[in-house]
PDB file of C-alpha atoms and ligand atoms in Angstrom:
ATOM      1  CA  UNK A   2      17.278 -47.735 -58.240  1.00  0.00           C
ATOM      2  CA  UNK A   3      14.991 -48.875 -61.122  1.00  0.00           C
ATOM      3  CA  UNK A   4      11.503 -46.957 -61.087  1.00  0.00           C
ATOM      4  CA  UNK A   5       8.805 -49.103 -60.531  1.00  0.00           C
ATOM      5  CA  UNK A   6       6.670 -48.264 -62.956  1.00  0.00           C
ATOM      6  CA  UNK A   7       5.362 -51.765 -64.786  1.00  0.00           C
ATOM      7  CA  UNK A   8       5.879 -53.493 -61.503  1.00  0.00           C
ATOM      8  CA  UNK A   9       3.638 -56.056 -60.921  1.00  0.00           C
ATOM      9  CA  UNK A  10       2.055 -56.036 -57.125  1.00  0.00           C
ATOM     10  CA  UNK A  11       3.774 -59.258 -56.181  1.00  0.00           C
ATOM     11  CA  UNK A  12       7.181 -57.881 -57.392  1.00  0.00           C
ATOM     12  CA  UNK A  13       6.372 -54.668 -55.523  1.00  0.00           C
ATOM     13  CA  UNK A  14       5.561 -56.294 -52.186  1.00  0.00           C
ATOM     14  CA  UNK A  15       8.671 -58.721 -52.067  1.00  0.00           C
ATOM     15  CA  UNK A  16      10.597 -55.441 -51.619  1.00  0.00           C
ATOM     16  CA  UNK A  17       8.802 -54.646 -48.470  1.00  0.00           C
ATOM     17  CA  UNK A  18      10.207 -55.787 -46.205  1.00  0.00           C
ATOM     18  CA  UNK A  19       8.237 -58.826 -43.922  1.00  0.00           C
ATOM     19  CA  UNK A  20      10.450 -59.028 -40.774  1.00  0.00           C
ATOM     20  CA  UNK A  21      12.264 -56.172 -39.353  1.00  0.00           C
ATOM     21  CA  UNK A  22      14.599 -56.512 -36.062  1.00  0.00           C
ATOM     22  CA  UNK A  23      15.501 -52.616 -34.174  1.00  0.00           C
ATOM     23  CA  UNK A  24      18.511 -52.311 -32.035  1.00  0.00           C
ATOM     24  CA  UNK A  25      16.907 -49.370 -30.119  1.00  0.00           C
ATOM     25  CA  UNK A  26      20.002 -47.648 -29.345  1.00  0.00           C
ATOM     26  CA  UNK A  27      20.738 -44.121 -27.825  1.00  0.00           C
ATOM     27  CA  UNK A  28      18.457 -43.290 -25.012  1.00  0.00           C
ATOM     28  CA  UNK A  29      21.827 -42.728 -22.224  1.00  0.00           C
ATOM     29  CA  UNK A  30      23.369 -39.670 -24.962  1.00  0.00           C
ATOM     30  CA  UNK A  31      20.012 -38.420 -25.839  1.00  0.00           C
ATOM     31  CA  UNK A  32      19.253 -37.336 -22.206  1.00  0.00           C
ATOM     32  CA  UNK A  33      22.712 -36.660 -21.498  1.00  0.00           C
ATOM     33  CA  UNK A  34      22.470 -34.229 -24.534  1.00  0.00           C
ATOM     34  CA  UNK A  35      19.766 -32.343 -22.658  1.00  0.00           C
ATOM     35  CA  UNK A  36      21.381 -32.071 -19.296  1.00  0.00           C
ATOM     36  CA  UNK A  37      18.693 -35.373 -18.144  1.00  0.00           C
ATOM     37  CA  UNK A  38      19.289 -38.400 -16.440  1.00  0.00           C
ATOM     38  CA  UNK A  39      19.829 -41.908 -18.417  1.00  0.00           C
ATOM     39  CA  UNK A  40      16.373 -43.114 -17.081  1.00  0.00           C
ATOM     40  CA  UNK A  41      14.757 -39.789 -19.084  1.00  0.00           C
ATOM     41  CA  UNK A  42      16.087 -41.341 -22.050  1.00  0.00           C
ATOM     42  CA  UNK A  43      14.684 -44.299 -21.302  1.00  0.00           C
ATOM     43  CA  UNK A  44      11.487 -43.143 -20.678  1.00  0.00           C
ATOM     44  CA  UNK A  45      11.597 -41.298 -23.799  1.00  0.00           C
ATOM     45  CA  UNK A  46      12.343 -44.589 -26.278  1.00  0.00           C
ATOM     46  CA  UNK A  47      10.043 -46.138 -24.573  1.00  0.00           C
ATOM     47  CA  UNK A  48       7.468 -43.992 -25.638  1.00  0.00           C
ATOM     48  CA  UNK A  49       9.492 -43.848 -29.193  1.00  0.00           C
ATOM     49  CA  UNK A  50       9.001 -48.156 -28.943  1.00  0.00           C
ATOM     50  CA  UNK A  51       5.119 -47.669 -28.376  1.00  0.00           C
ATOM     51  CA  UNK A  52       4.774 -45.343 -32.122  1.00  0.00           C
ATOM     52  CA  UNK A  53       6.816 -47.822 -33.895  1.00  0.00           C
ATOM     53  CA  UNK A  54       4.662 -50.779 -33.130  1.00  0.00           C
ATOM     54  CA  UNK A  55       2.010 -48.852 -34.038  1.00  0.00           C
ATOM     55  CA  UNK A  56       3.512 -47.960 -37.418  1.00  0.00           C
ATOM     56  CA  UNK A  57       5.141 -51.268 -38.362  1.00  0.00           C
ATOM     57  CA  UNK A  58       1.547 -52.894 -37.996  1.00  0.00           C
ATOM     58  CA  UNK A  59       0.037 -50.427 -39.841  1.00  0.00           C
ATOM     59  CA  UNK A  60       2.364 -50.817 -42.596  1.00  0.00           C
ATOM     60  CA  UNK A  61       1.515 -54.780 -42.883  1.00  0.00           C
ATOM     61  CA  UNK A  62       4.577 -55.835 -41.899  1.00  0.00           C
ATOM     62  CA  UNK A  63       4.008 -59.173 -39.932  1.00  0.00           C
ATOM     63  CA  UNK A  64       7.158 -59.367 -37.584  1.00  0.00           C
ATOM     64  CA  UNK A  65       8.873 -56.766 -35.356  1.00  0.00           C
ATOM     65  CA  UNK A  66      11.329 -57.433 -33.190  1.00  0.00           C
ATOM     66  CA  UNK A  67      12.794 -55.111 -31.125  1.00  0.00           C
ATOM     67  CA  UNK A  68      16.115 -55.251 -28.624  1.00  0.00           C
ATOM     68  CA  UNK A  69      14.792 -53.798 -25.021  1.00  0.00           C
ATOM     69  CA  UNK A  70      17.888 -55.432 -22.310  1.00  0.00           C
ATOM     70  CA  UNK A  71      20.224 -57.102 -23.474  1.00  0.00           C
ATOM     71  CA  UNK A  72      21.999 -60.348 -21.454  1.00  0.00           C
ATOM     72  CA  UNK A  73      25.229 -57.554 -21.119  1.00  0.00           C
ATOM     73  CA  UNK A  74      22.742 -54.791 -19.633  1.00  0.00           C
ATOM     74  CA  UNK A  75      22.704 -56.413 -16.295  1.00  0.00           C
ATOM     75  CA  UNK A  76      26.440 -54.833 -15.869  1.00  0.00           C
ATOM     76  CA  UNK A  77      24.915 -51.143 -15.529  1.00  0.00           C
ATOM     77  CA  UNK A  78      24.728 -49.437 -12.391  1.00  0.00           C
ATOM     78  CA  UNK A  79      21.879 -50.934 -10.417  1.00  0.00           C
ATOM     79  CA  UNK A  80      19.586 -47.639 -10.368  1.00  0.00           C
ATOM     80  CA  UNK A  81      19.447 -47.840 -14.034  1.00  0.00           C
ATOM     81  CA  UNK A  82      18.591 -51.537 -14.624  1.00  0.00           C
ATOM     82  CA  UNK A  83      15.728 -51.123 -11.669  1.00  0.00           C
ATOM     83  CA  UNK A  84      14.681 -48.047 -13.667  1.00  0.00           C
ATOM     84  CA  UNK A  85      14.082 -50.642 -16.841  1.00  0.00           C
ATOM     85  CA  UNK A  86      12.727 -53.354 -14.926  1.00  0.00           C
ATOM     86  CA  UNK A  87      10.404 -50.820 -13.684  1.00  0.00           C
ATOM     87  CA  UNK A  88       9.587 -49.368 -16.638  1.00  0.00           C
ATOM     88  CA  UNK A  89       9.043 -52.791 -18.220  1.00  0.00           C
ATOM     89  CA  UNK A  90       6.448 -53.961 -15.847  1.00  0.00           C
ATOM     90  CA  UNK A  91       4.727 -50.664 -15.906  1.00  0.00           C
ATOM     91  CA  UNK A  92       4.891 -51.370 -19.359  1.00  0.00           C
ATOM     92  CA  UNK A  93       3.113 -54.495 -19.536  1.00  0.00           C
ATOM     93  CA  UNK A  94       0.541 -53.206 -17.678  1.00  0.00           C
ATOM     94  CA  UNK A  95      -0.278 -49.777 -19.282  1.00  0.00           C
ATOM     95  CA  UNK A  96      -0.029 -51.483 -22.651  1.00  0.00           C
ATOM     96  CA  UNK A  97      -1.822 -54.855 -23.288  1.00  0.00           C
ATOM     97  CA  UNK A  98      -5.221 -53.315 -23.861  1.00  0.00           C
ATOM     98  CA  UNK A  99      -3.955 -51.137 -26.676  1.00  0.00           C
ATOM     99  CA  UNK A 100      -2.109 -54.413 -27.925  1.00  0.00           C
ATOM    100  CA  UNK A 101      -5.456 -56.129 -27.949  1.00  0.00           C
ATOM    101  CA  UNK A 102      -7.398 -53.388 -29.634  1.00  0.00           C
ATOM    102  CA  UNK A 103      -4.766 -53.029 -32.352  1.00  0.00           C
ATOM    103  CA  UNK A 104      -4.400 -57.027 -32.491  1.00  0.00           C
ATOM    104  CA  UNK A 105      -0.942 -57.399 -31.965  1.00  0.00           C
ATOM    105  CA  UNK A 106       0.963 -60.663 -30.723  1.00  0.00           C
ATOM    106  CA  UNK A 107       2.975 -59.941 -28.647  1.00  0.00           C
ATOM    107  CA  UNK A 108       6.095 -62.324 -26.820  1.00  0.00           C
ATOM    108  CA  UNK A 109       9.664 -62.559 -25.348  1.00  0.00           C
ATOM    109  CA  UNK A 110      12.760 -63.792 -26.266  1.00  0.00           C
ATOM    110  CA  UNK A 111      15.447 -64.114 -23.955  1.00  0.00           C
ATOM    111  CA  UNK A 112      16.235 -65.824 -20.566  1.00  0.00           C
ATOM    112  CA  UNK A 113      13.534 -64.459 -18.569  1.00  0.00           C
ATOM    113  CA  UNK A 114      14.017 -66.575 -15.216  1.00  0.00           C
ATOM    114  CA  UNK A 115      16.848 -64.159 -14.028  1.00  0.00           C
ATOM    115  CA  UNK A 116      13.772 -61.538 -13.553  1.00  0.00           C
ATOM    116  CA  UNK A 117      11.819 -61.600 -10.828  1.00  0.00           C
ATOM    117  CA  UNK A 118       8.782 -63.964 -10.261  1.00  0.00           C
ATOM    118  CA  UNK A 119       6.050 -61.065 -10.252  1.00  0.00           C
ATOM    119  CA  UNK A 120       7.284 -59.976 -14.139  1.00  0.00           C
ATOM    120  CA  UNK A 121       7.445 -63.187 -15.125  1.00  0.00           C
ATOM    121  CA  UNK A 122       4.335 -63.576 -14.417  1.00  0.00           C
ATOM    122  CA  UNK A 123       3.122 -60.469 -15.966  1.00  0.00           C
ATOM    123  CA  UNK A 124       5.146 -61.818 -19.214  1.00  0.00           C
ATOM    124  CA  UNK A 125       3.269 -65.252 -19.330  1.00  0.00           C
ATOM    125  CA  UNK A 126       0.039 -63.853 -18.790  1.00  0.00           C
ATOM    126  CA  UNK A 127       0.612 -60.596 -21.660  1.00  0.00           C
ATOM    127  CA  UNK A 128       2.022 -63.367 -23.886  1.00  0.00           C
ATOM    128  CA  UNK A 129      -1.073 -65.668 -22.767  1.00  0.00           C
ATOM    129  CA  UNK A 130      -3.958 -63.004 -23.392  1.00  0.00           C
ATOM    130  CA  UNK A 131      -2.341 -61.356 -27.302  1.00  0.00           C
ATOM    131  CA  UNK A 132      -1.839 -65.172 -28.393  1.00  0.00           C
ATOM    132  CA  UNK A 133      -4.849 -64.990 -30.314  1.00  0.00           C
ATOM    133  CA  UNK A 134      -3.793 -61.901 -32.068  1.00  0.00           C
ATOM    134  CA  UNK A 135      -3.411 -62.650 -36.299  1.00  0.00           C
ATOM    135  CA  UNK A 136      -1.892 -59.214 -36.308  1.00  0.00           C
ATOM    136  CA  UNK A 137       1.880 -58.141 -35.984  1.00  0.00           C
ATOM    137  CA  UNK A 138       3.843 -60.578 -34.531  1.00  0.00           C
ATOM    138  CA  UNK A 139       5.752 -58.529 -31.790  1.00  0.00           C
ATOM    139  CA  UNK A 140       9.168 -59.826 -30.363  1.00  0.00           C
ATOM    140  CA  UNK A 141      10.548 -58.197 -27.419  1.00  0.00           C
ATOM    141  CA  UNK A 142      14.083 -59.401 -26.805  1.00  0.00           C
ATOM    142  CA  UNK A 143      14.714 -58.699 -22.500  1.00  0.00           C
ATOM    143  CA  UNK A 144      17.519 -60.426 -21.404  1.00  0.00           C
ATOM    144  CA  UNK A 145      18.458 -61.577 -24.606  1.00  0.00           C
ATOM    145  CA  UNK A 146      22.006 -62.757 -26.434  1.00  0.00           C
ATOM    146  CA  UNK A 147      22.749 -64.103 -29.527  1.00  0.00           C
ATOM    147  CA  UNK A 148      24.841 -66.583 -27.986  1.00  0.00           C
ATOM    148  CA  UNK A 149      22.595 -67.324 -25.412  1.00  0.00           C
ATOM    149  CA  UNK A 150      20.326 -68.069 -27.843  1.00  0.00           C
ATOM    150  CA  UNK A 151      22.605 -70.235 -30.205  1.00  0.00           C
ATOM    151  CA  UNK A 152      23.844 -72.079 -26.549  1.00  0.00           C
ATOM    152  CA  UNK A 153      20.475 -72.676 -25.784  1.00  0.00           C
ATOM    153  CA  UNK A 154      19.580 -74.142 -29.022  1.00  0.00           C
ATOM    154  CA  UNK A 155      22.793 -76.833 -28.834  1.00  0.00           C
ATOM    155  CA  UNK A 156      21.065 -78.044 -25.005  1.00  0.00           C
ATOM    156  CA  UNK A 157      17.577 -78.265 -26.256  1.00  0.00           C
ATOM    157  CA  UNK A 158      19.486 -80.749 -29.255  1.00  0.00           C
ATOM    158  CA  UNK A 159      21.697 -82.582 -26.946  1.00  0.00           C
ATOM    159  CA  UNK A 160      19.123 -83.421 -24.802  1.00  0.00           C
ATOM    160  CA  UNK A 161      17.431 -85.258 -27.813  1.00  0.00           C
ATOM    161  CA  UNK A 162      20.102 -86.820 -28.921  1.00  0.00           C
ATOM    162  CA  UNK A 163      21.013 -88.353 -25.281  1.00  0.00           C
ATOM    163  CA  UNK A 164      17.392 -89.747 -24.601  1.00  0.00           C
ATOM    164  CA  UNK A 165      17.097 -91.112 -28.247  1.00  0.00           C
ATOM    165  CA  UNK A 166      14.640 -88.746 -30.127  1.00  0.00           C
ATOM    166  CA  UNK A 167      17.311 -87.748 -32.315  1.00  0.00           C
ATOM    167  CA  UNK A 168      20.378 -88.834 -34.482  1.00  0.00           C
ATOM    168  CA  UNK A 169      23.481 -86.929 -34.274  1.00  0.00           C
ATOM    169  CA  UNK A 170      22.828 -87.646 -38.221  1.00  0.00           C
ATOM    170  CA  UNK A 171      19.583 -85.508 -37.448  1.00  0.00           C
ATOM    171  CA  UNK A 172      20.913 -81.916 -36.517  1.00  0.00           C
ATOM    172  CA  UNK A 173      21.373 -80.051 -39.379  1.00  0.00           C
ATOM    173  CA  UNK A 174      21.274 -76.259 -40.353  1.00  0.00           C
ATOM    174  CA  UNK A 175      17.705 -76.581 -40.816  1.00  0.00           C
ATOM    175  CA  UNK A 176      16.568 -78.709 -37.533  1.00  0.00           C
ATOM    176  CA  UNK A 177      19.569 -76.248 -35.267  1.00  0.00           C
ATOM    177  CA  UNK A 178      16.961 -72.980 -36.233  1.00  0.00           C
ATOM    178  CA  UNK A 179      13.946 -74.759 -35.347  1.00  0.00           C
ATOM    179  CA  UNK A 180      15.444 -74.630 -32.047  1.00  0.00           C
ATOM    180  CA  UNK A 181      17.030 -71.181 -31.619  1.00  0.00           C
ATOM    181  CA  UNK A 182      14.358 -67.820 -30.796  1.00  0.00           C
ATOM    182  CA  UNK A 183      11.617 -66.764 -33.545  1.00  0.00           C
ATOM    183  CA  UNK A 184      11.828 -69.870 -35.482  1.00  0.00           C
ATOM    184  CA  UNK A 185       8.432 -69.621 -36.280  1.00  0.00           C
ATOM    185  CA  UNK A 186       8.685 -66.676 -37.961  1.00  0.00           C
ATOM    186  CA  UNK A 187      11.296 -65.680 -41.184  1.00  0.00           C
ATOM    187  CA  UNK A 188      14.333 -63.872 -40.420  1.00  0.00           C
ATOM    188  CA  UNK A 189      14.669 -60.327 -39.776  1.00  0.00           C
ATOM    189  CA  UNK A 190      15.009 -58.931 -43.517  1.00  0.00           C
ATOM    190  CA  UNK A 191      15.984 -55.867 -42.053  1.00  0.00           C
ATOM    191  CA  UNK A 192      18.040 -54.808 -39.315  1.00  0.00           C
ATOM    192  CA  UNK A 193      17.819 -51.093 -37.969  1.00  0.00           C
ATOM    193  CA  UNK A 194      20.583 -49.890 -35.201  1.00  0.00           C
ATOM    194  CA  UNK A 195      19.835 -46.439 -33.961  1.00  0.00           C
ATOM    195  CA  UNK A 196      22.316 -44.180 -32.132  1.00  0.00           C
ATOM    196  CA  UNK A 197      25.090 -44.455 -34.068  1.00  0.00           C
ATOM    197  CA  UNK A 198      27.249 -47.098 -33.377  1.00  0.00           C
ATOM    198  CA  UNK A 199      27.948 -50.439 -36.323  1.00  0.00           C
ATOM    199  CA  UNK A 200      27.528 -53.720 -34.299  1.00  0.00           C
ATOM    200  CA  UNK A 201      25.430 -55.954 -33.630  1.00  0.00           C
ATOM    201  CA  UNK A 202      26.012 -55.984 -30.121  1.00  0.00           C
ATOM    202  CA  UNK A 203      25.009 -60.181 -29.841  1.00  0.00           C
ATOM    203  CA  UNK A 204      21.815 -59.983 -31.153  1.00  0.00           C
ATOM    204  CA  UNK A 205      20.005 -62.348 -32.918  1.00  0.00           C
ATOM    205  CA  UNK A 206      23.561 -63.973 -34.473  1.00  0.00           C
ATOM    206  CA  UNK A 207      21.742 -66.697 -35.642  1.00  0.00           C
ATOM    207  CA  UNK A 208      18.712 -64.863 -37.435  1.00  0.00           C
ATOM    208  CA  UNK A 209      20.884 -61.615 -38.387  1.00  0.00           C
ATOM    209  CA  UNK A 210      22.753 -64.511 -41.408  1.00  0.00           C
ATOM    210  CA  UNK A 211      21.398 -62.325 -44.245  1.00  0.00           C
ATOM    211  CA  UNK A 212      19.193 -59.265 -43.144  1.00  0.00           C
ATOM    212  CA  UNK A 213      20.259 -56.155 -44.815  1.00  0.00           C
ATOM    213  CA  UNK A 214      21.720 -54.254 -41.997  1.00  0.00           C
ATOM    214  CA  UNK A 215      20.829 -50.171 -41.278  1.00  0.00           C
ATOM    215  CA  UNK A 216      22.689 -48.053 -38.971  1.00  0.00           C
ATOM    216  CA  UNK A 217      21.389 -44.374 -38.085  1.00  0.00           C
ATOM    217  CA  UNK A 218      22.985 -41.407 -36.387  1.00  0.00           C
ATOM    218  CA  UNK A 219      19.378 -40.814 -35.132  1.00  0.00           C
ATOM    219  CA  UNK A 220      19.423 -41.357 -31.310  1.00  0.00           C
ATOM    220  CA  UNK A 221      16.437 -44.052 -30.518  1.00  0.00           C
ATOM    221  CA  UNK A 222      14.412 -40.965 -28.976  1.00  0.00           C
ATOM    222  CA  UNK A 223      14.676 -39.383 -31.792  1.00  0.00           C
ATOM    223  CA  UNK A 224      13.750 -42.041 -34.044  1.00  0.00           C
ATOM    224  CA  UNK A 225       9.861 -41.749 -36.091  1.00  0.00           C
ATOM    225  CA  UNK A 226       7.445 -42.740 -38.734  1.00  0.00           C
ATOM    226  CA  UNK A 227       9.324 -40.951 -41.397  1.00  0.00           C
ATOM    227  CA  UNK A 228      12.665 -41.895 -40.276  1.00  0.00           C
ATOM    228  CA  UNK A 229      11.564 -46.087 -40.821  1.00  0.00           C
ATOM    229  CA  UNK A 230       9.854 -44.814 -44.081  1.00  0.00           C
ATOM    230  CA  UNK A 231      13.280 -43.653 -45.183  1.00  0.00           C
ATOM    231  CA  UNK A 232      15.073 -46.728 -44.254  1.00  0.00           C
ATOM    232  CA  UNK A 233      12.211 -48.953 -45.486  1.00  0.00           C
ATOM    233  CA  UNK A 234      12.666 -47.766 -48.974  1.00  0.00           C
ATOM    234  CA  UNK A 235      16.474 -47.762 -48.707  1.00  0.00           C
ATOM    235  CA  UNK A 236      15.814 -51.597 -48.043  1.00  0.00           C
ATOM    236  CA  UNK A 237      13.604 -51.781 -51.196  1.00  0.00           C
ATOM    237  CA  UNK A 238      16.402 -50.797 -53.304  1.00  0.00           C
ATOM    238  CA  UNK A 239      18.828 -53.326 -52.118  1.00  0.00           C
ATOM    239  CA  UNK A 240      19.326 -56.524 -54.259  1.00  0.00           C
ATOM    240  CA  UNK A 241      19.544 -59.144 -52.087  1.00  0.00           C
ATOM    241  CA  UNK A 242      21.859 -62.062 -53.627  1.00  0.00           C
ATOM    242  CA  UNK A 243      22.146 -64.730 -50.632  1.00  0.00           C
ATOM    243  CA  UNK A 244      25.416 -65.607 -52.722  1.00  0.00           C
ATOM    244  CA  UNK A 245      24.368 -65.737 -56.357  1.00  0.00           C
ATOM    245  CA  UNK A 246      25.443 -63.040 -58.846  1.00  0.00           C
ATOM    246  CA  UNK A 247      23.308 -59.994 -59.463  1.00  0.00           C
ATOM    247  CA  UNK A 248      22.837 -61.508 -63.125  1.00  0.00           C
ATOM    248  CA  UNK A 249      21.619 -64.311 -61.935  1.00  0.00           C
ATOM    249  CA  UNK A 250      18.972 -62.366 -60.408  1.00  0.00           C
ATOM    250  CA  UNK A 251      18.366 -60.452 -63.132  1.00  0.00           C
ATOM    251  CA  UNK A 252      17.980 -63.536 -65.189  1.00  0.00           C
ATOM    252  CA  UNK A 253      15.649 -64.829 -62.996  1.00  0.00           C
ATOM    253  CA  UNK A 254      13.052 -61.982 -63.106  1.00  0.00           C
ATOM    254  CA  UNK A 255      13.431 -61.267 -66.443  1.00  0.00           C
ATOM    255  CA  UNK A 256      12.423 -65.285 -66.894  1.00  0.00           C
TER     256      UNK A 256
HETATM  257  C1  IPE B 318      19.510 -48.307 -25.383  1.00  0.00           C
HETATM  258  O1  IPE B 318      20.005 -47.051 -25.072  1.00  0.00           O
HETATM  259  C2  IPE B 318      18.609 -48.848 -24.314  1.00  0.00           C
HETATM  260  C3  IPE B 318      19.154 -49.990 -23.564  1.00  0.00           C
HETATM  261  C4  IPE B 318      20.296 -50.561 -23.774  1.00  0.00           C
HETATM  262  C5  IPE B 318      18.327 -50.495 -22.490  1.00  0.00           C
HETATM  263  P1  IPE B 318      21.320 -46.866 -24.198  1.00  0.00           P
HETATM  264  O2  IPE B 318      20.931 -46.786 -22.770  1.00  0.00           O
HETATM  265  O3  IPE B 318      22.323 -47.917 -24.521  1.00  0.00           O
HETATM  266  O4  IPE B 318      21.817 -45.461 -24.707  1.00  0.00           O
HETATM  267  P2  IPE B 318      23.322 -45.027 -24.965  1.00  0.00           P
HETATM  268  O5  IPE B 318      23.905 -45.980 -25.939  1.00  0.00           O
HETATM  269  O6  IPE B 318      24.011 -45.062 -23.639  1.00  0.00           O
HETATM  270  O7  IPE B 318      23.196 -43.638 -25.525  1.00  0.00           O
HETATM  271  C1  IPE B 319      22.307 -52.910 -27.281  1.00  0.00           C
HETATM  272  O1  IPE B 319      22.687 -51.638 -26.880  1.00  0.00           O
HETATM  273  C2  IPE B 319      21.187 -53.414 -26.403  1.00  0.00           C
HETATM  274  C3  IPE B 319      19.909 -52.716 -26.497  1.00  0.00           C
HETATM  275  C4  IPE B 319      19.616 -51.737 -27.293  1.00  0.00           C
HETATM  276  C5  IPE B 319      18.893 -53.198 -25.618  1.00  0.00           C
HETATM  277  P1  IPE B 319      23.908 -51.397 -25.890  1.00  0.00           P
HETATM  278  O2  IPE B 319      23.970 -49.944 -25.665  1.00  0.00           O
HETATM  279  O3  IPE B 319      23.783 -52.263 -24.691  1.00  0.00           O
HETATM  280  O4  IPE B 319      25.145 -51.902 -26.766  1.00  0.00           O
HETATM  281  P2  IPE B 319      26.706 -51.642 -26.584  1.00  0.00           P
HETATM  282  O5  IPE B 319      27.035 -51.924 -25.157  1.00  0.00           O
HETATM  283  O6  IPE B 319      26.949 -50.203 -26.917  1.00  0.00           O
HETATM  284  O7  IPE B 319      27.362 -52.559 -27.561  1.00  0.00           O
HETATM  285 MG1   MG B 320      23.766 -48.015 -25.937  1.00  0.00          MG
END
């Protein structure tokens, strides 16, 4: 990595990253680890979840989104998925108010119908009171999937293009993503995946095209300030070429 020593600030802040996406993986084999039930580890990251948002925003990075239940998470035993729906709604209420005071906006992605009426409610109305927020833009992705997502984009388009408001001429790359989740913010530059394991596990197919992806051994629990420091820089010293040659790059800043 090149020091960057006559760096100008502009140079220095389009290697900060502006997006990052978090695969919070690892809570189950932390607790197990310790001789704990799953739901320990749970309530563990969850506390873990609470830090990071705190240090992402304070970092002025505008866009965190972070993987809580995934559309596949339903096929755990039922103890554990009531333990996260319950953990989730006691959540959204212990948590808000600190939201607020830190000015953080905060919303879902995901297909949140298949939860039950009272926490959807809860969702609209957290979503409702931090839409004011100019802070960090804070994604929670709850019974999310990529292909969900991409599935629901192709409706939302064919039901244009069957009452009129669109030509099939009309859907492009560019129209399809302002369709799909988070399309009002950029893509994830980053992607962190904690616990261990190198997949993506279907999320955010669409969005993930060309973050710079990070795996870490670290178990979500685990996971800290200094530990997103250390893959924050890591990102800064990647050269991103969204399929042009590293000389071209080098062309163009030298330009
Ligand atoms: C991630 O941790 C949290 C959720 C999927 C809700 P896990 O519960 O998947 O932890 P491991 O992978 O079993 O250790
Ligand atoms: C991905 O983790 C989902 C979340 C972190 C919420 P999983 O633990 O569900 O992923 P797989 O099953 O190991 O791929
Ligand atoms: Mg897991």
């Amino acid at each position: 990595m090149v020091a960057a020593t006559d760096n100008t600030a502009e140079e220095s802040t389009a290697n900060q990253p502006r997006h990052i996406a978090i695969i919070m993986d690892g809570n189950g084999r932390w607790a197990k680890q310790r001789g704990l039930p799953r739901t320990a580890g749970h309530q563990a990251g969850f506390k873990v979840a609470r830090n990071i948002v705190e240090a992402v925003g304070k970092r002025q990075i505008e866009a965190l989104t972070l993987f809580a239940f995934s559309s596949e998470n339903w096929k755990r035993p039922p103890t554990e998925v009531r333990l996260l729906l319950d953990l989730f709604m006691s959540a959204l209420e212990s948590e808000v108010d600190k939201l607020m005071a830190n000015n953080v906006h905060m919303r879902f992605i995901g297909e949140r119908s298949a939860f039950p009426e009272k926490l959807q409610k809860m969702m609209n109305r957290s979503e409702q009171r931090t839409a004011g927020n100019t802070g960090l833009k804070l994604a929670i992705a709850v019974n999310y999937g990529g292909r969900w997502d991409i599935v629901n984009a192709a409706k939302q388009i064919a039901t244009a293009v069957k009452s009129g408001d669109m030509e099939l001429d009309d859907i492009t790359i560019e129209s399809f993503h302002q369709h799909v989740s988070l399309a009002d913010c950029g893509e994830p530059d980053m992607l962190i995946r904690t616990g261990g394991d190198k997949r993506v596990s279907n999320y955010l197919l669409w969005q993930l095209a060309y973050s710079e992806l990070f795996f870490s051994d670290v178990l979500w629990p685990d996971f800290d300030e200094a530990a997103l420091d250390e893959s924050i820089v890591q990102f800064s010293g990647r050269q991103r070429r969204f399929g042009k040659t590293g000389e071209q790059l080098e062309g163009a800043k030298r330009a």
